[in-house]
mmCIF file of C-alpha atoms in Angstrom:
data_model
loop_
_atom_site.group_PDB
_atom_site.id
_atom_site.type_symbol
_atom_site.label_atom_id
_atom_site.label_comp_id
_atom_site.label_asym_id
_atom_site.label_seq_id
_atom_site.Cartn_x
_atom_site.Cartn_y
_atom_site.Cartn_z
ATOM 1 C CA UNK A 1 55.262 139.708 95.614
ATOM 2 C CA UNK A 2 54.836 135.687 94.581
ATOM 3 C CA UNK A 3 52.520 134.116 96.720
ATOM 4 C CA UNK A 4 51.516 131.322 94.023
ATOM 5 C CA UNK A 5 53.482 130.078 91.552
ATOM 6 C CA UNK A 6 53.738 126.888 89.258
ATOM 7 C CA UNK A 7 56.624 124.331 89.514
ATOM 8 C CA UNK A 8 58.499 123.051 87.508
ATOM 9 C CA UNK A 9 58.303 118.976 86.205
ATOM 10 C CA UNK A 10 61.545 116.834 87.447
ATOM 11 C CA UNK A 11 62.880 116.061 83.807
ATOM 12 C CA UNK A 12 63.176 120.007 82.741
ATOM 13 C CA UNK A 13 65.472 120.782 86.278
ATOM 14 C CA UNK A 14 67.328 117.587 85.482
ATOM 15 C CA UNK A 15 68.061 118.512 82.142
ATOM 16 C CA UNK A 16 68.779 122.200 83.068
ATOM 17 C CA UNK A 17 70.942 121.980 85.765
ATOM 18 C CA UNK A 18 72.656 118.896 85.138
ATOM 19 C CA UNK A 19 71.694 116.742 88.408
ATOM 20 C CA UNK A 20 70.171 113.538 88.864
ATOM 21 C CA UNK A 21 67.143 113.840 91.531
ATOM 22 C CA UNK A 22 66.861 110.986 94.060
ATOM 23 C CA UNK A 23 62.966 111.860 95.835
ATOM 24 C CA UNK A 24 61.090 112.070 92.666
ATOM 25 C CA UNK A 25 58.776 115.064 92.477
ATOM 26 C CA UNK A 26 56.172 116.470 89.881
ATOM 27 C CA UNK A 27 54.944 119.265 88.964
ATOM 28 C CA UNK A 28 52.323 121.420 91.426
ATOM 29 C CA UNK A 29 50.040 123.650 89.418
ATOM 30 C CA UNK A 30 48.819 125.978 92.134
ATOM 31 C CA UNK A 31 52.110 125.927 94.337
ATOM 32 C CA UNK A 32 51.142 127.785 97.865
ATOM 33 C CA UNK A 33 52.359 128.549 100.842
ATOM 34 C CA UNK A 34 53.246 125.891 103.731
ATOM 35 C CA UNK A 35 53.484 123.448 101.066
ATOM 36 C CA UNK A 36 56.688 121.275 100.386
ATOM 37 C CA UNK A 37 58.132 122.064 97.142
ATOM 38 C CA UNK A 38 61.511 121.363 95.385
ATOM 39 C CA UNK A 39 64.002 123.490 95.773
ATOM 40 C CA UNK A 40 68.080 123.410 94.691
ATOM 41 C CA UNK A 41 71.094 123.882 96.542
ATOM 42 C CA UNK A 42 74.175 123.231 96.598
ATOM 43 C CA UNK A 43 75.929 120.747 98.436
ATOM 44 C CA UNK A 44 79.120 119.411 99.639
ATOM 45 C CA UNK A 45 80.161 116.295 97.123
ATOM 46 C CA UNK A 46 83.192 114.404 96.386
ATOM 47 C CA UNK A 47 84.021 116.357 93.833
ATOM 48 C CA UNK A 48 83.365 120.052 95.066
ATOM 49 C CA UNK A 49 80.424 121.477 95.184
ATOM 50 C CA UNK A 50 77.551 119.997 93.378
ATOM 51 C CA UNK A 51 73.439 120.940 93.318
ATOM 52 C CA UNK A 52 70.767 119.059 94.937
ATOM 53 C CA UNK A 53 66.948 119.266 94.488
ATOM 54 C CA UNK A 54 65.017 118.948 98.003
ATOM 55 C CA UNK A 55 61.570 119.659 98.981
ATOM 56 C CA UNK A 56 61.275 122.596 101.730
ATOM 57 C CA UNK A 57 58.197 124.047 103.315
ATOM 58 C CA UNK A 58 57.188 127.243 101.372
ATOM 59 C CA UNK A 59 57.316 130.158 104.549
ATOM 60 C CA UNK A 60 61.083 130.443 105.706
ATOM 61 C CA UNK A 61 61.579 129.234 109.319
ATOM 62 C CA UNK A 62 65.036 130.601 110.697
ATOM 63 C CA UNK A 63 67.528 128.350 112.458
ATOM 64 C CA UNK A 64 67.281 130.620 115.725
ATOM 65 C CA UNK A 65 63.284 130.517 115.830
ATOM 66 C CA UNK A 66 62.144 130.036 119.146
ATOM 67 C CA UNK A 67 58.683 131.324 119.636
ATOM 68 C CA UNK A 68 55.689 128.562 119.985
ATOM 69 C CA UNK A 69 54.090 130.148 116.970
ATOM 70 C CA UNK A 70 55.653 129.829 113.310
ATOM 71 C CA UNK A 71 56.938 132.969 111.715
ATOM 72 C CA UNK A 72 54.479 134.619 109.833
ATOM 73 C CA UNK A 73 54.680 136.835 106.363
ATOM 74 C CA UNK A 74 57.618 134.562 105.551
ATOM 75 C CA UNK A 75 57.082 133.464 101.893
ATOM 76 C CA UNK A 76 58.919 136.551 100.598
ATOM 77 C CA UNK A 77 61.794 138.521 100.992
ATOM 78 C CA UNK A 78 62.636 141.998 99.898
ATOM 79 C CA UNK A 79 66.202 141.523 97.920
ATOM 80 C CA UNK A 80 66.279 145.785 99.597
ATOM 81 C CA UNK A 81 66.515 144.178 102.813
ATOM 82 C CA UNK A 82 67.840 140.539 102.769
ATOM 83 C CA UNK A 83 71.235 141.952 103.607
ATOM 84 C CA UNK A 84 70.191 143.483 106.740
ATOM 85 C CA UNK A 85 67.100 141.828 108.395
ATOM 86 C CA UNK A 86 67.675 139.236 110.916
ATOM 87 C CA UNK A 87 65.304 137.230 109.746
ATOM 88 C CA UNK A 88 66.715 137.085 106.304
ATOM 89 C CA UNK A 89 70.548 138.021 106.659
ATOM 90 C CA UNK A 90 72.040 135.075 107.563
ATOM 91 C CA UNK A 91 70.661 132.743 104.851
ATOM 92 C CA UNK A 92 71.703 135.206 102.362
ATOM 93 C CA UNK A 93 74.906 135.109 103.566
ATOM 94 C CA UNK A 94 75.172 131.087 104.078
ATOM 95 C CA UNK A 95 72.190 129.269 102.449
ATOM 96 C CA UNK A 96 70.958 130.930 99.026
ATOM 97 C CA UNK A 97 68.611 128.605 96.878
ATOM 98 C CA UNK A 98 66.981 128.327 92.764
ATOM 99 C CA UNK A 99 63.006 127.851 93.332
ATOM 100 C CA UNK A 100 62.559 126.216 89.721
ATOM 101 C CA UNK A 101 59.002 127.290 88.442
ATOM 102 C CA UNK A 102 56.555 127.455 85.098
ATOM 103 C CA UNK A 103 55.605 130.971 85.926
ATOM 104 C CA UNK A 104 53.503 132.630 88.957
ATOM 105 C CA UNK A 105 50.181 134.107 89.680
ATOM 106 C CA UNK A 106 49.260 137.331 90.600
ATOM 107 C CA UNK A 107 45.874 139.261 91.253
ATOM 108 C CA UNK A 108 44.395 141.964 90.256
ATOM 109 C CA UNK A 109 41.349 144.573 91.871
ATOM 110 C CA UNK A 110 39.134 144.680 88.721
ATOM 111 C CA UNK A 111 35.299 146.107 88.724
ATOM 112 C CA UNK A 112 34.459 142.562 88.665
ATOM 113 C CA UNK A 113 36.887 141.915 91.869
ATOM 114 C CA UNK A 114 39.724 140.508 92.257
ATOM 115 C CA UNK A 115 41.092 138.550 89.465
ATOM 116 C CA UNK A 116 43.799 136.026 89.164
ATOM 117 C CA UNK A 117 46.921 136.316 86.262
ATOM 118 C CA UNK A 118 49.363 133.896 85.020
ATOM 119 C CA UNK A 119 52.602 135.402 84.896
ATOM 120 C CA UNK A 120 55.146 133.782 82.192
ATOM 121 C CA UNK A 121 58.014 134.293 80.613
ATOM 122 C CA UNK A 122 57.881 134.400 76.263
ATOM 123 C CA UNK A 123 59.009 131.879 74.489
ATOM 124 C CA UNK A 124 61.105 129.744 77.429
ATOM 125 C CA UNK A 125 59.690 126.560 79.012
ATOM 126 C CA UNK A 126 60.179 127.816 82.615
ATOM 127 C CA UNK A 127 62.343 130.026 85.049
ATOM 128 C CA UNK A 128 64.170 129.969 88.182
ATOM 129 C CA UNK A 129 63.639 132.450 91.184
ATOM 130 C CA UNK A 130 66.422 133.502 93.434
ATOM 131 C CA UNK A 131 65.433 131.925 96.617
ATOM 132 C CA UNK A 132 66.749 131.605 100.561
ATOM 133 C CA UNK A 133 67.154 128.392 102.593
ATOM 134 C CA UNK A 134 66.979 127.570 106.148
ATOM 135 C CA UNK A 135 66.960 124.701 108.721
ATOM 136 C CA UNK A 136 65.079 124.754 111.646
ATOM 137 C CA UNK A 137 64.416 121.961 114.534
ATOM 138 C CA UNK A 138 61.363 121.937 115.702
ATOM 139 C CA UNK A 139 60.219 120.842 119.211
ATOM 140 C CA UNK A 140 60.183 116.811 118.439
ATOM 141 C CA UNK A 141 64.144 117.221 117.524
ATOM 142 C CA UNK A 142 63.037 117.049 113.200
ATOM 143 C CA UNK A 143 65.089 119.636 111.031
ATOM 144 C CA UNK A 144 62.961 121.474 109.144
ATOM 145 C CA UNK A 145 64.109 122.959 106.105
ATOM 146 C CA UNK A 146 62.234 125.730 104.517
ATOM 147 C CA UNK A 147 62.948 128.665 101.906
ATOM 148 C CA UNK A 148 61.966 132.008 100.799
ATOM 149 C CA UNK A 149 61.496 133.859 97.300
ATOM 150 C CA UNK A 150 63.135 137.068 97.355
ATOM 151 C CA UNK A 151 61.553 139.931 95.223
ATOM 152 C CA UNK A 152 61.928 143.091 93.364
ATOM 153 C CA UNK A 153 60.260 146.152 92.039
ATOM 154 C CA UNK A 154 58.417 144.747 89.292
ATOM 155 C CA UNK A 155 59.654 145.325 85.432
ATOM 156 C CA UNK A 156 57.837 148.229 83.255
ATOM 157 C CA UNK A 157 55.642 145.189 81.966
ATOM 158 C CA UNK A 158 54.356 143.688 85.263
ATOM 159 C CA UNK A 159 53.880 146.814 87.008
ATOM 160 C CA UNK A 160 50.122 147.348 85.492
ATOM 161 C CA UNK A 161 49.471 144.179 87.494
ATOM 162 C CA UNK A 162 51.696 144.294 90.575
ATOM 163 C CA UNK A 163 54.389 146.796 92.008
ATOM 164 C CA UNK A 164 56.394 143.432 93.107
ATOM 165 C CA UNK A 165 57.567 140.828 91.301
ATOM 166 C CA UNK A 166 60.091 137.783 91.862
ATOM 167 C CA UNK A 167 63.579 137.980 91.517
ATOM 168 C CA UNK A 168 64.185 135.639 88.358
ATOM 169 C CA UNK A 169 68.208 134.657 87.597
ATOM 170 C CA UNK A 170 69.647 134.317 84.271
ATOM 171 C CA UNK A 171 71.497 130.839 83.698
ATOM 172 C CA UNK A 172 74.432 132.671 84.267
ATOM 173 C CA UNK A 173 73.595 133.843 87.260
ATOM 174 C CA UNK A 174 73.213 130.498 89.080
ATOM 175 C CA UNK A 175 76.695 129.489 89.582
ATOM 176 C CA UNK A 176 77.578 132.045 91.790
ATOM 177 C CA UNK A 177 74.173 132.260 92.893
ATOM 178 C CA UNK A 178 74.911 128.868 94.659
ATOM 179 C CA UNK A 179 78.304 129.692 95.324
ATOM 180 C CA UNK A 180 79.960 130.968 98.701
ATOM 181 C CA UNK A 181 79.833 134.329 99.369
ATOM 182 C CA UNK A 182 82.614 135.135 101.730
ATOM 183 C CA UNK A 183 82.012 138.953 102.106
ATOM 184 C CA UNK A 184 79.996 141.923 100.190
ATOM 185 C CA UNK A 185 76.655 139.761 100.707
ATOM 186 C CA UNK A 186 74.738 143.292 99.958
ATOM 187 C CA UNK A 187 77.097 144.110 96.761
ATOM 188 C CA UNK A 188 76.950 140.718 95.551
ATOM 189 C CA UNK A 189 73.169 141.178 95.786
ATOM 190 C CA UNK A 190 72.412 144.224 94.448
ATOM 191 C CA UNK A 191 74.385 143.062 91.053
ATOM 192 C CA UNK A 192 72.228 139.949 91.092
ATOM 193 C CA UNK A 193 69.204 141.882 91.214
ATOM 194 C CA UNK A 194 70.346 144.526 88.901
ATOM 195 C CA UNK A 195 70.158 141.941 86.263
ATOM 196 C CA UNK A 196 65.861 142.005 85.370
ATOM 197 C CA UNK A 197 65.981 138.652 83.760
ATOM 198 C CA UNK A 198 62.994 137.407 81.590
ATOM 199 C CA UNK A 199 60.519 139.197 78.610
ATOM 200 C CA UNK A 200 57.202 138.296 80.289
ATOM 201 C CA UNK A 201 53.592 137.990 79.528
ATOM 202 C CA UNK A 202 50.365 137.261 81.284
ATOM 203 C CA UNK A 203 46.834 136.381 81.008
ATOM 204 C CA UNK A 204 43.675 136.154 83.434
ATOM 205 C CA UNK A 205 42.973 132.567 84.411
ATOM 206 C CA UNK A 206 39.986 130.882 86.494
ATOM 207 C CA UNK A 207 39.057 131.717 89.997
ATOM 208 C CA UNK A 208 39.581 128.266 90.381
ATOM 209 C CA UNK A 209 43.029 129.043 91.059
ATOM 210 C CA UNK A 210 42.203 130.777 94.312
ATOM 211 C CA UNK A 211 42.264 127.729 96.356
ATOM 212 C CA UNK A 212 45.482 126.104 97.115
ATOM 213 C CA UNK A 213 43.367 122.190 96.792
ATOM 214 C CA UNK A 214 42.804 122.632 93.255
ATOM 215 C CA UNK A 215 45.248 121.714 91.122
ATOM 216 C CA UNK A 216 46.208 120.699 87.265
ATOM 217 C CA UNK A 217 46.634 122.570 83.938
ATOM 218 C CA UNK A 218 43.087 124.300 84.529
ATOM 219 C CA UNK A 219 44.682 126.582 86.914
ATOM 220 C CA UNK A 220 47.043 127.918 83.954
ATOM 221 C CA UNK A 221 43.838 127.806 81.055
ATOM 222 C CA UNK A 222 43.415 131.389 80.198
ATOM 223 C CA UNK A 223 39.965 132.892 81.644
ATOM 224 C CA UNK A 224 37.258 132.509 78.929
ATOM 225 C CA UNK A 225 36.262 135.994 77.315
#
């Protein structure tokens, strides 16, 4: 699973994906979820289709939501099920998303307790997860857009530390990532997911990381021996 991660800073998605952001963001350390973090999609432009960075409330909310309550246990999806869950099928079909990010955090049961990793790739300044998009209204008449990250069996590497992991896409892979899908949602899928992108490492890091409030590079400082 990812239910923390670190985000990316504005300059590196600019550079990377070839947009120009208009509601400046910066980097969140200790990214969690509920919180509003920048997300790309891709939108309808003059010129075709063209990519978009927006903030969206971490914990998808679907269009059709109706109960008083917000959807719970919505921060991930399993890429085995996006294709037929309610809850997830219809944004994989429409509304796919990149969830830029630094790396995530993950935590381990230890004699000592739980304790916190920083996941990372090797040698590469950052990542992008394969995320899903909705818009909801909510009762004042406000769309609310919101996104998911969709996960995997974890890689040989990870799996020590966690049987999930996120789905991360290759540069490649974004294009038609962001592109329509007209049919074969679960085919298209599948081949996305086939692809394990990323040589990873990790570290333990401070329990200061276990609270959403604190934030900065001491989050990511490896855990002192």
């Amino acid at each position: 699973m990812c239910g923390r991660f670190v985000s990316r800073e504005q300059a590196a998605v600019e550079r990377e994906l070839n947009i120009r952001v208009r509601n400046p963001f910066e980097r969140v350390y200790n990214a969690a979820p509920s919180m509003l973090l920048p997300v790309i999609r891709a939108c309808a432009g003059l010129a075709g289709a063209e990519r978009e960075a927006l903030r969206m409330r971490w914990g998808l909310i679907p269009g059709w939501w109706s109960q008083p309550n917000l959807p719970t246990a919505t921060i991930n999806a399993r890429s085995e099920e996006a294709a037929v869950k309610p809850m997830w099928r219809s944004a994989l079909r429409h509304s796919r998303c990149l969830v830029p990010a630094l790396g995530w955090y993950e935590w381990r049961v230890e004699p000592a307790g739980k304790v916190p990793y920083y996941i990372h790739p090797r040698g590469s300044a950052g990542l992008y997860f394969a995320g899903l998009w909705s818009e909801w209204k909510n009762p004042a008449g406000e769309l609310q857009p919101s996104f998911a990250i969709l996960t995997r069996a974890a890689s040989p590497e990870l799996a020590p530390l966690h049987n999930r992991m996120p789905v991360v896409l290759p540069p490649a892979a974004w294009d038609d990532w962001l592109a329509p899908w007209p049919d074969n949602h679960a085919t298209r899928l599948a081949a996305q997911v086939a692809v394990l992108e990323g040589n990873f490492e990790y570290y333990p890091v401070s329990r200061y990381v276990n609270a959403p409030r604190n934030q900065g590079e001491r989050c990511i400082e490896p855990a002192p021996l």
